[in-house]
Structures are given as C-alpha cells and as structure tokens.
Amino acid sequence: MVSPKLNDLRSYLDLLQKEDQLLIIDEEVDPYLEIAEIHRRVIANGGPALLFTRVKGSQFPVTTNIFGTNKRLELAFGNKPQQFVKDVVRLAESIMPLSFGKLWENKQLFIDGLKIGLKESKDAPILENCQIPARLSSLPMLTSWHSDGGPFVTLPLVYTEHPAGKGHNLGMYRIQQHSDTTTGIHWQIHKGGGYHYHEAEKLNQSLPLTLFIGGPPALMLSAIAPLPEDLPELMLTSLLIGDKLQMTKDPRGGHRLVAQAEFAIKGHVPPHIRHPEGPFGDHYGYDSLEHDYPVFQVSHLYHRKDAIYPATVVGRPKQEDYFIGDYLQDLLSPLFPLVMKGVKALKTFGEAGFHCLAAAKVSNRYPREAFACGLRVLGEGQLSLTKFLILSDGDIDITDFGTLWTHTLERVQWNQDLFVFANVSQDTLDYTGPSVNKGSKAMLMGLGKDKRRELPREFTGSLPANCINPKVFLPGTLVVQGTDYTDTPDLAKKLAEHQDLSLWPVILLVDNSEAATVSMQEFLWTFFTRFEPAADIHGRSAAVHRFHVGLEPPIAIDCRMKPWYTDILEVDKKTKDRVDSIYSKIIPARYRS
C-alpha cells in the first residue's frame, strides 16, 4: 500500500475520517482523567482514533489513539518506507565492487534518496499565532491517572542540538507542566537529548530546546524511533513522508521550526537546576515515582490557527505505544544485521514494556559466537536497557514467544547458557532493582538444532507449603501462586529445591496464577516486569566454575510484587463512575463491545 504524503496532523485526521477510522466527540470532556479513561476503553476494544472538539478549560480540541491499530499505521505510512530501508541494506551488501551496471540497477533508490532532507518553506502555519509570555495552562494537557503528579504532554517532540554542533536529537521525553512558563523534562543521560544537556551542563551553559506538539505523523514516529546515536531523526521523518520536511525560521531566532507543526514551544534548560517531576503512570503499567529532573524555561509559544492537540495515554500494555513500537521494529529490522554483525533478527516485546524482554536470532558458527552477538545487542543504543535477552540460532519465528520459549527450554544448558550481569544500569522506569537506575540483566541462550530434553506438559505432583494453584501455561513452565513476598521472601528458593518439581525447567512464582495465565499478554507482563535477574532467579543448586555461576534446574523465578515496587496502575473509582455515566452517550455501540 502506498500512503498519500501527509505533511501535517489535520491531513492525517482527514484521511482517518474518510476511512471510517475517526470518531468525533462533540460533548464536553475533561482533560483531567476523563479523556484518558475514555481513550483506554476505546483502544481496549480496537476502536477508532478520537477527536474531542470541546475540551474543558481549553480552546484547543484534543485527538488521541491516532496510531492505535496496525491499520491506522498502514494508512499513515504505507509500505514504501520499509521497502526503501530494505533496498538500502541490499545495496550496502551488494554494491562492491562498484560498477556502472549496479548503479543503474539501483537508480530509483538514488532518486528516492534525493527526496530525503529538509527544505525551507515560506508557507509556515506554525507562525500564525504567538504567545509571549507563554500560557502553558491554555493547552489541554492530560492527567491520565489519579496518582500522576500533574498534567503532562504525552506526545512531546523534544528537539535539541549538541552544544558543540555534533548533530540534533528529536526525542519523546515526558513533559510535566510546573507553571505557565516552566515544565519538567524527563531526560536520562543515555538518551540523545539528555546527552546534549549533559554536555551543555559541563560547559555551564543553558541548552536551547524546542518542544513541538503535533505535525506530520512521521515527525511523531521519528521522535520515538530507537535510532543509532548519529542518525538524525528529522531524516527519518522525511523518509516516512516521502518528501523533504518543511522547515521555517523563527523570527525571534534560535532553532528552525517544523512549518506544519501544531504547536512549537521555545525556551531553554538552564544548567544545574532540578525540580521534582512525577509521579507518572508509565508504559510498564506501574507508577514511576517523583524524582528531580531539569527544568524547561519557556520563552514563547507558537501555534497554528485552530490548532489540534494530539495526545496519547500510556499504562498497562497494550496501549498505543505497543502498535507504534511494533511498526518501528518492522521498519528498522533490516538495519540490525548491518549495525550488529551476526544478529539476523531482533524483537522487543511491547507486552512487557519493550525494555524488559528482547529476543534475537543470531549466528553461532563457532562455539559461543551467539554470546558475542548478544553482547552486541546489549551494547547498542536503547537496547542497552534490555533486562532479559533470549538468544536462538534456530529456524524459528522469534516474535512468537510461545515458540521461542519452548525452543529455548528444550535446548538450554543451565550450567553454562544463563548469564546474569549484576551491578549494571537499569531503565529508570524499572523499579525491580535495588535503587533507581541500578539493577541487573540476564542473557539466556537456547542453541543447537537438536533438542536436549522433552518438556513436561502436565503437573500432578505436590507443592511446598505456602504454594497453591499450579498452572501449566507453556511446555516446561509451571506457574505457581505463592503467599505475599513480605511473609515468605525465600519461597522461590524452596520451590526450586522441592523434589516433586525436579522435572520442570522453569517455575514462575506469582501472586495470582489465574490472572497471570489468562492470556499471553498477562503472562509476559507478569513474568518480565516483576523480577530482577540478580535477585530473583534461583536454581536447585548453584556452582561457580571459572567465575561463571551455573545453575541446576528447576529454575524458580520470583515474579511476585515486592515491597519496594511501585503500584500497579488502576483507574480510580470516581473517574470510572464518571466515565460509566457518559460512555454510552459519547461512544457508539459498535465500539463498546
């Protein structure tokens, strides 16, 4: 499918309406909790994008769920960007030795490549209105959960430039409103914008920042894309559009502006100033807590005439970011073998918040080559945040977790194929470690053509005390419900040592085995978001040989909630009751099933 060139948000909304993928809601709604709960219910039923035309306290309409299905992503981008990336990779692998014939064969690729870039536009709707001083409270920022620390920009497109002129970054870093002219900026040093700020701070300089909201759909996806550090996001935007990205000068100086953006908020982030930011209900499905982050000081705010404010809602998977993440993986996957030698395919699982679980199909042509491939994955950009990485050299679909996990358990040698790396950095939003940003990683290899064992598929034995309700969810994997972690912190170790469980490769200890096995989605979310490798993996016995800790199965993994974990996101009763009272009025029956 070839998508039309969508140069701004409203052209995309027009397309969605034409394709019966947009629901316009004219009843007044509240950006405080109400819009978010309506959005969550609609996306849970695979419903349409939403356009709220009357938003309490703001002149601007709000649109959400614009990327919340594969169909809408296909409408936005078609298949041409994927084909371009595949053709670039094919060319890189085959062009040498260089010849005129090879260049001629690929002439269309070079023609398409000439369309990628930036161009100045005299028609710049973003300059139609300007607020000086800015009034951030005029924007319909969403408060998504009752535990959130305030209103947030949930589709922020944060643009910065390296203070020494070493490129730009367009990233999606959450923005919490503090006042009419200040916000928090949730930067981490391993992310591009945070790296720019770190460099500016070392020079005792403020870092100029432009916050775009809305614009071409491609601009929003580019801000999320996990590109290598030196690849410019604005070039990806141009590739996705299929044309050069239109830019314009800011009459007041500083960064150029995306001409078709809905909003552009300009200012700077001063060095050495921090302010509490959060809490915020994040994409893992838990609260992230209040921490100190830099402060964005706003100088002025541009917006289009009749600007439309795009937003999303994050929370317990699957949300809109799940579909975006899968699309970006499909788009960028042909690049993985070029960037990471020996890595044939890669998958990060949105069901577990992406960073908690990844899998790679790798080469293993010589002993332990797969290990080297795994280190390449863990050393690449945002993939370095991966907590649990599964490696396979088998001819299997690694995107199918059931197939991948069964294949791995049939082949893993627990005394040598599980690697746990303790005392390393961990994603800021993952609170399973001993403190913020600190934790551990694990790499599990299931290699070889032949099975080493048959996996049990039925459980008939006994369980140790404080364990009930065993469930076999996947072959070789027994899910067991245990008592509260506070009362029985050593229960996982006792499970691993229990005689009747000796034939099971893996046992998961959970708070509620019924809930954890109701679907693959709930299984992955419960499994991989609630354990830390260095603290929660136990074997029947362990032995250290040549500095490697080898385990004897069964391997018991403690996936219970721990006292230091943050709360699971749940809708508060007042919001639930309020939305219950209006939902049938504003959402047609076909979207409520």
Coordinates of C-alpha atoms in Angstrom, one line a residue:
M1 CA 0.0 0.0 0.0
V2 CA 1.3 3.5 -0.9
S3 CA 0.2 6.2 1.5
P4 CA -0.5 9.8 0.5
K5 CA 2.0 12.3 1.6
L6 CA 0.8 13.5 5.0
N7 CA 2.5 16.8 5.8
D8 CA 0.5 17.7 8.9
L9 CA -1.7 16.3 11.5
R10 CA -5.0 17.5 10.0
S11 CA -4.4 15.9 6.7
Y12 CA -4.0 12.6 8.5
L13 CA -7.2 13.1 10.5
D14 CA -9.0 13.9 7.3
L15 CA -7.7 10.6 5.9
L16 CA -8.8 8.7 9.0
Q17 CA -12.3 10.2 8.8
K18 CA -12.5 9.2 5.2
E19 CA -11.6 5.7 6.1
D20 CA -14.1 5.5 9.0
Q21 CA -11.2 5.4 11.5
L22 CA -12.0 8.6 13.4
L23 CA -14.8 9.3 15.9
I24 CA -15.6 12.9 16.5
I25 CA -16.9 13.6 20.0
D26 CA -18.7 16.9 20.5
E27 CA -19.7 16.5 24.2
E28 CA -17.6 18.4 26.6
V29 CA -14.9 16.3 28.2
D30 CA -12.3 16.9 30.9
P31 CA -8.6 16.5 30.2
Y32 CA -8.2 15.7 33.9
L33 CA -8.6 11.9 34.0
E34 CA -11.7 11.7 31.8
I35 CA -10.2 11.8 28.3
A36 CA -7.6 9.2 29.3
E37 CA -10.2 6.7 30.6
I38 CA -12.3 7.1 27.5
H39 CA -9.2 6.5 25.4
R40 CA -8.3 3.4 27.3
R41 CA -11.7 1.8 26.9
V42 CA -11.8 2.6 23.2
I43 CA -8.3 1.2 22.5
A44 CA -9.0 -1.9 24.5
N45 CA -11.8 -2.7 22.0
G46 CA -9.7 -1.9 18.9
G47 CA -11.7 1.3 18.4
P48 CA -11.1 4.4 16.3
A49 CA -9.0 7.5 16.7
L50 CA -10.8 10.1 18.8
L51 CA -11.2 13.8 18.2
F52 CA -12.7 15.7 21.2
T53 CA -13.9 19.0 19.9
R54 CA -15.0 20.5 23.3
V55 CA -12.3 20.2 26.0
K56 CA -12.9 21.7 29.4
G57 CA -10.7 24.7 30.1
S58 CA -9.1 24.9 26.7
Q59 CA -9.9 26.4 23.3
F60 CA -8.0 23.5 21.6
P61 CA -9.5 20.2 20.5
V62 CA -7.7 17.0 21.5
T63 CA -7.1 13.9 19.4
T64 CA -5.9 10.6 20.7
N65 CA -5.5 7.0 19.6
I66 CA -4.3 8.1 16.2
F67 CA -1.8 5.2 15.9
G68 CA -3.7 2.7 18.0
T69 CA -4.2 -0.1 15.3
N70 CA -2.0 -1.6 12.6
K71 CA -4.5 -0.4 10.0
R72 CA -4.0 3.3 11.0
L73 CA -0.2 2.9 10.9
E74 CA -0.6 1.4 7.4
L75 CA -2.8 4.4 6.4
A76 CA -0.2 6.8 7.7
F77 CA 2.9 5.4 6.2
G78 CA 2.1 2.6 3.7
N79 CA 4.9 0.1 2.8
K80 CA 7.2 2.4 0.9
P81 CA 9.5 3.3 3.8
Q82 CA 10.0 -0.4 4.6
Q83 CA 10.9 -1.1 1.0
F84 CA 13.3 1.8 0.9
V85 CA 15.2 0.6 4.0
K86 CA 15.3 -2.9 2.6
D87 CA 16.7 -1.6 -0.7
V88 CA 19.4 0.5 1.1
V89 CA 20.5 -2.6 3.0
R90 CA 20.6 -4.7 -0.1
L91 CA 22.6 -2.1 -1.9
A92 CA 25.1 -1.8 1.0
E93 CA 25.6 -5.6 1.0
S94 CA 26.0 -5.9 -2.8
I95 CA 27.3 -2.7 -4.3
M96 CA 31.0 -3.7 -4.0
P97 CA 32.8 -4.0 -6.3
L98 CA 31.4 -0.8 -7.7
S99 CA 30.2 -0.8 -11.4
F100 CA 28.0 1.4 -13.6
G101 CA 25.6 -1.5 -14.0
K102 CA 25.0 -1.8 -10.3
L103 CA 24.4 1.9 -10.0
W104 CA 22.0 1.9 -12.9
E105 CA 20.1 -1.1 -11.4
N106 CA 19.6 1.0 -8.3
K107 CA 18.8 4.3 -9.9
Q108 CA 15.3 4.5 -8.4
L109 CA 16.8 4.2 -4.9
F110 CA 19.1 7.2 -5.6
I111 CA 16.1 9.1 -7.0
D112 CA 14.1 8.4 -3.8
G113 CA 17.1 9.3 -1.7
L114 CA 17.2 12.8 -3.2
K115 CA 13.8 13.4 -1.8
I116 CA 15.1 13.0 1.8
G117 CA 16.1 16.1 3.6
L118 CA 14.9 19.5 4.8
K119 CA 13.6 22.4 2.9
E120 CA 12.7 26.0 3.7
S121 CA 9.0 26.8 3.5
K122 CA 7.5 30.3 3.0
D123 CA 4.1 28.8 4.0
A124 CA 4.5 28.2 7.7
P125 CA 1.2 27.8 9.6
I126 CA 3.1 27.3 12.8
L127 CA 3.8 31.1 12.9
E128 CA 0.1 32.1 12.7
N129 CA -0.2 32.7 16.5
C130 CA 2.4 33.5 19.2
Q131 CA 2.0 33.7 22.9
I132 CA 4.5 36.0 24.8
P133 CA 4.7 35.2 27.6
A134 CA 3.6 31.6 27.1
R135 CA 0.5 30.3 28.8
L136 CA 1.0 26.6 29.1
S137 CA -2.2 26.3 31.0
S138 CA -4.1 27.2 27.8
L139 CA -3.1 23.8 26.4
P140 CA -5.3 20.8 27.2
M141 CA -2.5 18.7 28.7
L142 CA -3.8 15.4 30.0
T143 CA -3.7 14.0 33.5
S144 CA -4.0 10.3 32.8
W145 CA -4.0 8.7 36.2
H146 CA -5.2 9.9 39.6
S147 CA -1.7 9.2 41.0
D148 CA 0.0 11.4 38.4
G149 CA 1.8 14.5 39.7
G150 CA 0.0 16.8 37.4
P151 CA -0.8 17.4 33.7
F152 CA 1.7 16.1 31.1
V153 CA 2.4 16.5 27.4
T154 CA 2.1 12.8 26.4
L155 CA 3.2 13.2 22.8
P156 CA 6.1 15.6 23.2
L157 CA 8.6 16.1 20.4
V158 CA 11.6 17.5 22.1
Y159 CA 14.2 19.0 19.8
T160 CA 17.8 19.9 20.9
E161 CA 21.1 20.4 19.2
H162 CA 24.5 19.3 20.5
P163 CA 26.3 22.4 22.1
A164 CA 29.4 21.6 20.0
G165 CA 27.4 21.3 16.8
K166 CA 27.5 17.5 16.6
G167 CA 24.0 16.9 15.3
H168 CA 20.5 17.2 16.6
N169 CA 18.1 15.0 18.5
L170 CA 14.3 14.7 18.3
G171 CA 13.1 12.5 21.2
M172 CA 10.0 11.8 23.2
Y173 CA 10.8 12.7 26.8
R174 CA 7.9 13.3 29.0
I175 CA 7.0 16.9 29.9
Q176 CA 5.2 17.8 33.2
Q177 CA 3.7 21.3 33.5
H178 CA 5.0 23.1 36.6
S179 CA 3.7 26.6 35.7
D180 CA 2.6 28.7 32.8
T181 CA 6.3 29.1 31.8
T182 CA 8.1 26.1 33.2
T183 CA 8.0 22.3 32.8
G184 CA 9.9 19.3 33.9
I185 CA 12.0 17.5 31.3
H186 CA 12.4 13.7 31.9
W187 CA 15.9 13.3 30.5
Q188 CA 18.2 10.4 31.1
I189 CA 21.9 10.7 30.2
H190 CA 21.8 7.6 27.9
K191 CA 19.2 9.3 25.7
G192 CA 20.1 11.8 23.0
G193 CA 18.6 14.9 24.5
G194 CA 19.9 14.1 27.9
Y195 CA 23.4 13.6 26.4
H196 CA 23.1 17.1 24.8
Y197 CA 22.1 18.6 28.2
H198 CA 24.9 16.8 30.0
E199 CA 27.4 18.3 27.6
A200 CA 25.9 21.8 27.9
E201 CA 25.9 21.5 31.7
K202 CA 29.6 20.6 31.7
L203 CA 30.2 23.9 29.9
N204 CA 27.9 25.7 32.4
Q205 CA 25.6 26.6 29.5
S206 CA 21.8 26.6 29.1
L207 CA 20.6 24.2 26.3
P208 CA 18.1 25.7 23.9
L209 CA 15.0 23.5 23.5
T210 CA 12.0 23.5 21.2
L211 CA 9.0 21.4 22.1
F212 CA 6.9 20.5 19.1
I213 CA 3.4 19.1 19.6
G214 CA 1.7 17.7 16.5
G215 CA 2.8 17.9 12.9
P216 CA 3.3 15.3 10.3
P217 CA 2.6 11.8 11.7
A218 CA 6.1 10.9 10.6
L219 CA 7.5 13.5 13.0
M220 CA 5.9 11.8 15.9
L221 CA 7.1 8.3 15.0
S222 CA 10.6 9.6 14.4
A223 CA 10.8 11.0 17.9
I224 CA 10.1 7.5 19.3
A225 CA 12.3 5.5 16.9
P226 CA 15.3 3.9 18.6
L227 CA 17.8 5.1 16.0
P228 CA 21.6 4.8 16.5
E229 CA 23.0 7.9 18.1
D230 CA 24.4 9.5 14.9
L231 CA 21.3 9.0 12.7
P232 CA 19.3 12.2 12.5
E233 CA 15.6 11.8 13.4
L234 CA 14.5 14.5 11.0
M235 CA 15.9 12.5 8.1
L236 CA 13.7 9.6 9.2
T237 CA 10.8 12.0 9.2
S238 CA 11.5 12.9 5.7
L239 CA 11.8 9.2 4.6
L240 CA 8.5 8.4 6.2
I241 CA 6.8 11.3 4.5
G242 CA 8.3 10.5 1.2
D243 CA 9.4 14.2 0.7
K244 CA 11.6 16.8 2.2
L245 CA 10.4 18.0 5.6
Q246 CA 9.3 21.7 5.5
M247 CA 11.1 24.0 8.0
T248 CA 10.9 27.7 8.6
K249 CA 12.9 30.3 10.5
D250 CA 11.8 31.5 13.9
P251 CA 11.5 35.4 13.6
R252 CA 12.7 35.5 17.2
G253 CA 15.8 33.4 16.5
G254 CA 17.0 30.1 17.6
H255 CA 16.1 26.7 16.3
R256 CA 14.2 26.5 13.0
L257 CA 10.6 25.3 13.3
V258 CA 8.8 22.5 11.6
A259 CA 6.5 24.5 9.4
Q260 CA 3.4 22.3 9.7
A261 CA 3.6 21.6 13.5
E262 CA 0.5 22.4 15.6
F263 CA 2.5 23.9 18.5
A264 CA 6.1 24.9 19.0
I265 CA 7.2 25.9 22.5
K266 CA 10.6 27.5 22.7
G267 CA 12.9 28.2 25.6
H268 CA 16.0 26.8 27.3
V269 CA 17.0 24.4 30.0
P270 CA 19.5 26.1 32.5
P271 CA 22.3 24.1 33.9
H272 CA 22.4 22.7 37.5
I273 CA 18.7 23.4 38.2
R274 CA 16.5 20.5 39.2
H275 CA 12.8 20.3 40.3
P276 CA 10.7 17.3 41.4
E277 CA 9.0 15.6 38.5
G278 CA 6.4 12.9 38.7
P279 CA 4.8 10.6 39.7
F280 CA 3.6 9.4 36.4
G281 CA 1.8 6.2 35.3
D282 CA 4.2 4.8 32.7
H283 CA 4.2 2.2 29.9
Y284 CA 5.2 -0.7 32.1
G285 CA 1.8 -0.5 33.8
Y286 CA 3.1 0.9 37.1
D287 CA 3.6 4.3 38.7
S288 CA 7.0 5.9 38.3
L289 CA 7.9 7.9 41.3
E290 CA 8.8 11.5 41.9
H291 CA 12.4 12.4 41.2
D292 CA 14.4 15.5 40.5
Y293 CA 14.8 16.5 36.8
P294 CA 16.0 19.5 34.8
V295 CA 13.6 22.4 34.2
F296 CA 12.5 23.7 30.8
Q297 CA 12.0 27.5 31.0
V298 CA 9.7 28.7 28.2
S299 CA 10.1 32.0 26.4
H300 CA 7.3 31.9 23.8
L301 CA 4.8 29.6 22.3
Y302 CA 3.7 29.3 18.6
H303 CA 0.5 27.6 17.4
R304 CA -1.4 27.2 14.3
K305 CA -4.8 28.8 13.8
D306 CA -7.4 26.3 15.1
A307 CA -4.5 24.1 16.4
I308 CA -5.3 20.5 17.3
Y309 CA -3.6 19.0 20.3
P310 CA -2.5 15.3 19.9
A311 CA -2.1 13.2 22.9
T312 CA -1.7 9.6 23.9
V313 CA -2.2 7.6 27.1
V314 CA 0.4 5.1 28.5
G315 CA -0.2 2.5 31.1
R316 CA -0.5 -1.3 31.4
P317 CA 0.2 -2.9 27.9
K318 CA -1.3 -3.0 25.3
Q319 CA -1.6 0.7 24.7
E320 CA -1.0 2.9 21.6
D321 CA 2.8 2.7 22.1
Y322 CA 2.6 -1.1 21.5
F323 CA 1.5 -0.6 17.9
I324 CA 4.0 2.2 17.3
G325 CA 6.8 0.0 18.7
D326 CA 6.0 -2.9 16.5
Y327 CA 5.8 -0.8 13.4
L328 CA 9.2 0.8 14.1
Q329 CA 10.7 -2.6 14.6
D330 CA 9.4 -3.8 11.3
L331 CA 10.7 -0.6 9.6
L332 CA 14.2 -0.7 11.1
S333 CA 14.8 -4.5 11.4
P334 CA 16.7 -4.8 8.0
L335 CA 19.3 -2.5 9.6
F336 CA 20.1 -4.8 12.5
P337 CA 22.4 -7.1 10.7
L338 CA 24.4 -4.1 9.4
V339 CA 24.7 -2.5 12.7
M340 CA 25.1 -5.7 14.8
K341 CA 27.1 -8.4 13.0
G342 CA 25.7 -11.8 13.5
V343 CA 22.2 -10.6 14.6
K344 CA 19.8 -11.9 12.0
A345 CA 16.5 -10.8 13.6
L346 CA 15.5 -8.9 16.7
K347 CA 12.3 -8.5 18.7
T348 CA 11.5 -6.4 21.7
F349 CA 8.2 -7.3 23.4
G350 CA 5.7 -4.5 23.9
E351 CA 3.7 -6.8 26.1
A352 CA 6.4 -6.4 28.8
G353 CA 7.1 -2.7 28.1
F354 CA 9.8 -3.3 25.4
H355 CA 12.9 -2.9 27.6
C356 CA 12.1 -5.8 29.9
L357 CA 12.2 -8.5 27.3
A358 CA 14.0 -8.9 23.9
A359 CA 14.9 -11.8 21.7
A360 CA 17.4 -12.2 18.9
K361 CA 18.1 -14.8 16.2
V362 CA 21.9 -15.0 15.9
S363 CA 24.7 -16.8 14.2
N364 CA 26.5 -19.5 16.1
R365 CA 29.1 -20.7 13.5
Y366 CA 31.8 -21.2 16.1
P367 CA 31.5 -22.1 19.8
R368 CA 29.8 -19.3 21.7
E369 CA 29.5 -16.8 18.8
A370 CA 26.0 -16.3 20.0
F371 CA 27.3 -14.8 23.2
A372 CA 29.2 -12.2 21.2
C373 CA 26.1 -11.4 19.2
G374 CA 24.2 -11.0 22.5
L375 CA 26.7 -8.5 23.8
R376 CA 26.3 -6.5 20.5
V377 CA 22.6 -6.3 21.2
L378 CA 23.2 -5.2 24.8
G379 CA 25.7 -2.6 23.7
E380 CA 23.5 -0.9 21.0
G381 CA 21.7 2.4 21.9
Q382 CA 18.5 2.0 23.8
L383 CA 18.8 -1.8 23.5
S384 CA 21.4 -1.4 26.3
L385 CA 18.4 -1.1 28.6
T386 CA 17.2 -4.6 27.9
K387 CA 16.7 -6.6 31.1
F388 CA 16.2 -10.1 29.8
L389 CA 17.6 -11.2 26.4
I390 CA 16.8 -14.6 24.8
L391 CA 19.2 -15.8 22.0
S392 CA 18.4 -18.5 19.5
D393 CA 20.2 -19.8 16.3
G394 CA 17.1 -21.9 15.4
D395 CA 15.0 -21.6 12.3
I396 CA 12.0 -20.2 14.3
D397 CA 9.9 -17.1 14.5
I398 CA 11.3 -15.2 17.5
T399 CA 8.3 -12.9 17.5
D400 CA 6.1 -15.8 18.6
F401 CA 7.1 -16.0 22.3
G402 CA 5.5 -19.4 22.9
T403 CA 7.5 -21.0 20.1
L404 CA 10.7 -19.2 21.2
W405 CA 10.4 -20.1 24.9
T406 CA 9.6 -23.7 24.2
H407 CA 12.5 -24.0 21.7
T408 CA 14.9 -22.4 24.2
L409 CA 13.9 -24.6 27.2
E410 CA 14.3 -27.7 25.0
R411 CA 18.0 -26.7 24.4
V412 CA 19.3 -24.6 27.2
Q413 CA 22.2 -25.9 29.3
W414 CA 21.6 -24.2 32.6
N415 CA 25.1 -24.7 33.9
Q416 CA 26.5 -22.6 31.0
D417 CA 23.8 -20.8 29.0
L418 CA 22.4 -18.4 31.5
F419 CA 24.4 -15.2 32.1
V420 CA 23.5 -12.8 34.8
F421 CA 25.2 -9.4 34.8
A422 CA 24.8 -7.8 38.2
N423 CA 25.5 -4.2 39.2
V424 CA 24.7 -2.6 35.9
S425 CA 22.4 0.3 34.8
Q426 CA 18.7 -0.4 34.5
D427 CA 15.9 1.5 32.9
T428 CA 14.8 4.5 35.1
L429 CA 11.2 3.3 34.9
D430 CA 12.0 -0.3 36.1
Y431 CA 11.8 -0.4 39.9
T432 CA 12.7 -4.1 40.4
G433 CA 16.4 -3.2 41.2
P434 CA 17.9 -2.1 44.5
S435 CA 17.6 1.6 43.6
V436 CA 16.7 3.9 40.7
N437 CA 18.8 3.2 37.5
K438 CA 20.6 0.3 39.1
G439 CA 19.9 -3.4 38.6
S440 CA 20.9 -6.4 36.5
K441 CA 20.5 -8.1 33.2
A442 CA 20.2 -11.7 32.0
M443 CA 21.0 -13.4 28.8
L444 CA 19.6 -16.9 28.1
M445 CA 20.8 -19.0 25.1
G446 CA 18.9 -21.9 23.6
L447 CA 21.3 -23.1 20.9
G448 CA 21.6 -26.1 18.6
K449 CA 19.5 -28.0 16.1
D450 CA 18.6 -30.9 18.3
K451 CA 16.5 -31.0 21.5
R452 CA 18.3 -31.9 24.7
R453 CA 15.1 -32.8 26.5
E454 CA 11.3 -33.3 26.2
L455 CA 9.3 -30.8 28.3
P456 CA 6.6 -31.7 30.8
R457 CA 3.2 -30.5 29.9
E458 CA 1.1 -31.7 32.9
F459 CA 1.6 -31.3 36.6
T460 CA 0.5 -34.0 39.1
G461 CA 2.9 -33.7 42.0
S462 CA 2.9 -31.8 45.3
L463 CA 3.8 -28.2 46.1
P464 CA 5.8 -26.9 49.1
A465 CA 3.9 -25.0 51.9
N466 CA 2.6 -21.6 51.0
C467 CA 2.2 -22.5 47.3
I468 CA -1.2 -23.2 45.6
N469 CA -2.9 -23.3 42.2
P470 CA -0.3 -24.6 39.8
K471 CA -0.9 -23.8 36.1
V472 CA 1.0 -25.1 33.1
F473 CA 1.0 -22.2 30.7
L474 CA 3.7 -23.2 28.2
P475 CA 5.5 -26.6 27.9
G476 CA 8.2 -26.8 30.7
T477 CA 6.8 -23.8 32.5
L478 CA 4.9 -24.1 35.7
V479 CA 3.2 -21.0 37.2
V480 CA 2.6 -21.3 40.9
Q481 CA 0.8 -18.9 43.3
G482 CA 2.5 -18.1 46.5
T483 CA 1.9 -16.1 49.6
D484 CA 2.9 -12.5 50.0
Y485 CA 6.6 -11.8 49.5
T486 CA 6.8 -10.0 52.8
D487 CA 5.8 -13.1 54.6
T488 CA 7.8 -15.6 52.6
P489 CA 10.8 -14.0 50.9
D490 CA 12.6 -17.3 50.4
L491 CA 9.7 -19.1 48.8
A492 CA 11.2 -19.2 45.3
K493 CA 14.3 -21.0 46.6
K494 CA 12.1 -23.6 48.4
L495 CA 10.2 -24.1 45.1
A496 CA 13.5 -24.8 43.3
E497 CA 14.5 -27.3 45.9
H498 CA 11.2 -29.2 46.1
Q499 CA 11.5 -32.8 44.9
D500 CA 8.2 -33.1 43.0
L501 CA 9.3 -30.2 40.8
S502 CA 12.6 -31.6 39.6
L503 CA 11.4 -32.3 36.1
W504 CA 10.3 -28.7 35.4
P505 CA 12.9 -26.5 33.8
V506 CA 11.2 -23.2 34.9
I507 CA 8.8 -22.4 37.7
L508 CA 7.3 -18.9 38.0
L509 CA 6.2 -17.8 41.4
V510 CA 3.4 -15.2 41.2
D511 CA 0.8 -13.5 43.4
N512 CA -2.1 -14.8 41.3
S513 CA -1.5 -17.7 38.9
E514 CA -5.0 -17.5 37.5
A515 CA -4.6 -13.9 36.5
A516 CA -1.0 -14.5 35.2
T517 CA -2.1 -17.2 32.8
V518 CA -5.3 -15.8 31.4
S519 CA -3.5 -14.8 28.2
M520 CA 0.0 -14.5 26.7
Q521 CA -0.3 -10.7 27.3
E522 CA -0.8 -11.2 31.0
F523 CA 1.8 -13.9 31.2
L524 CA 4.5 -11.8 29.7
W525 CA 3.6 -8.7 31.7
T526 CA 3.5 -10.6 35.0
F527 CA 6.7 -12.5 34.2
F528 CA 9.1 -9.9 32.9
T529 CA 8.1 -6.7 34.7
R530 CA 8.2 -8.2 38.2
F531 CA 11.6 -9.7 38.7
E532 CA 15.3 -8.6 38.8
P533 CA 17.7 -11.2 37.4
A534 CA 20.4 -11.0 40.1
A535 CA 17.9 -11.1 42.9
D536 CA 15.0 -13.3 41.8
I537 CA 16.4 -16.3 39.8
H538 CA 17.0 -19.4 41.9
G539 CA 18.2 -22.9 41.0
R540 CA 18.0 -26.2 42.8
S541 CA 21.7 -25.6 43.4
A542 CA 24.4 -23.3 42.1
A543 CA 28.1 -23.9 41.4
V544 CA 30.9 -21.5 40.4
H545 CA 33.3 -22.8 37.7
R546 CA 35.8 -20.5 36.1
F547 CA 34.0 -17.4 37.5
H548 CA 30.7 -18.5 35.9
V549 CA 27.7 -19.3 38.1
G550 CA 26.0 -22.4 36.7
L551 CA 22.5 -23.5 37.9
E552 CA 20.9 -26.8 38.3
P553 CA 17.2 -26.9 37.3
P554 CA 14.5 -26.4 38.1
I555 CA 14.9 -22.6 37.8
A556 CA 12.5 -20.7 40.0
I557 CA 11.9 -17.1 39.2
D558 CA 10.2 -14.9 41.9
C559 CA 7.7 -12.7 40.0
R560 CA 5.7 -11.6 43.0
M561 CA 5.2 -7.9 43.8
K562 CA 7.9 -6.7 46.3
P563 CA 7.5 -4.1 49.0
W564 CA 9.7 -1.6 47.1
Y565 CA 7.9 -1.9 43.8
T566 CA 5.5 0.9 42.8
D567 CA 1.8 0.5 42.5
I568 CA 0.1 -1.2 39.6
L569 CA -1.9 1.4 37.6
E570 CA -5.7 1.1 38.3
V571 CA -8.5 3.5 37.4
D572 CA -9.8 5.3 40.5
K573 CA -13.5 4.7 41.3
K574 CA -14.5 8.4 40.9
T575 CA -13.2 8.5 37.3
K576 CA -14.6 5.1 36.5
D577 CA -18.0 6.1 37.7
R578 CA -17.9 9.4 35.8
V579 CA -17.0 7.8 32.5
D580 CA -19.5 5.0 33.1
S581 CA -22.2 7.7 33.3
I582 CA -21.3 9.3 29.9
Y583 CA -19.7 6.5 27.9
S584 CA -22.8 5.1 26.1
K585 CA -23.8 8.7 25.2
I586 CA -20.5 9.6 23.5
I587 CA -19.3 6.2 22.2
P588 CA -21.4 4.4 19.6
A589 CA -22.5 0.8 20.4
R590 CA -20.2 -0.7 17.7
Y591 CA -17.1 0.5 19.7
R592 CA -18.4 -0.7 23.1
S593 CA -18.5 -4.4 22.6

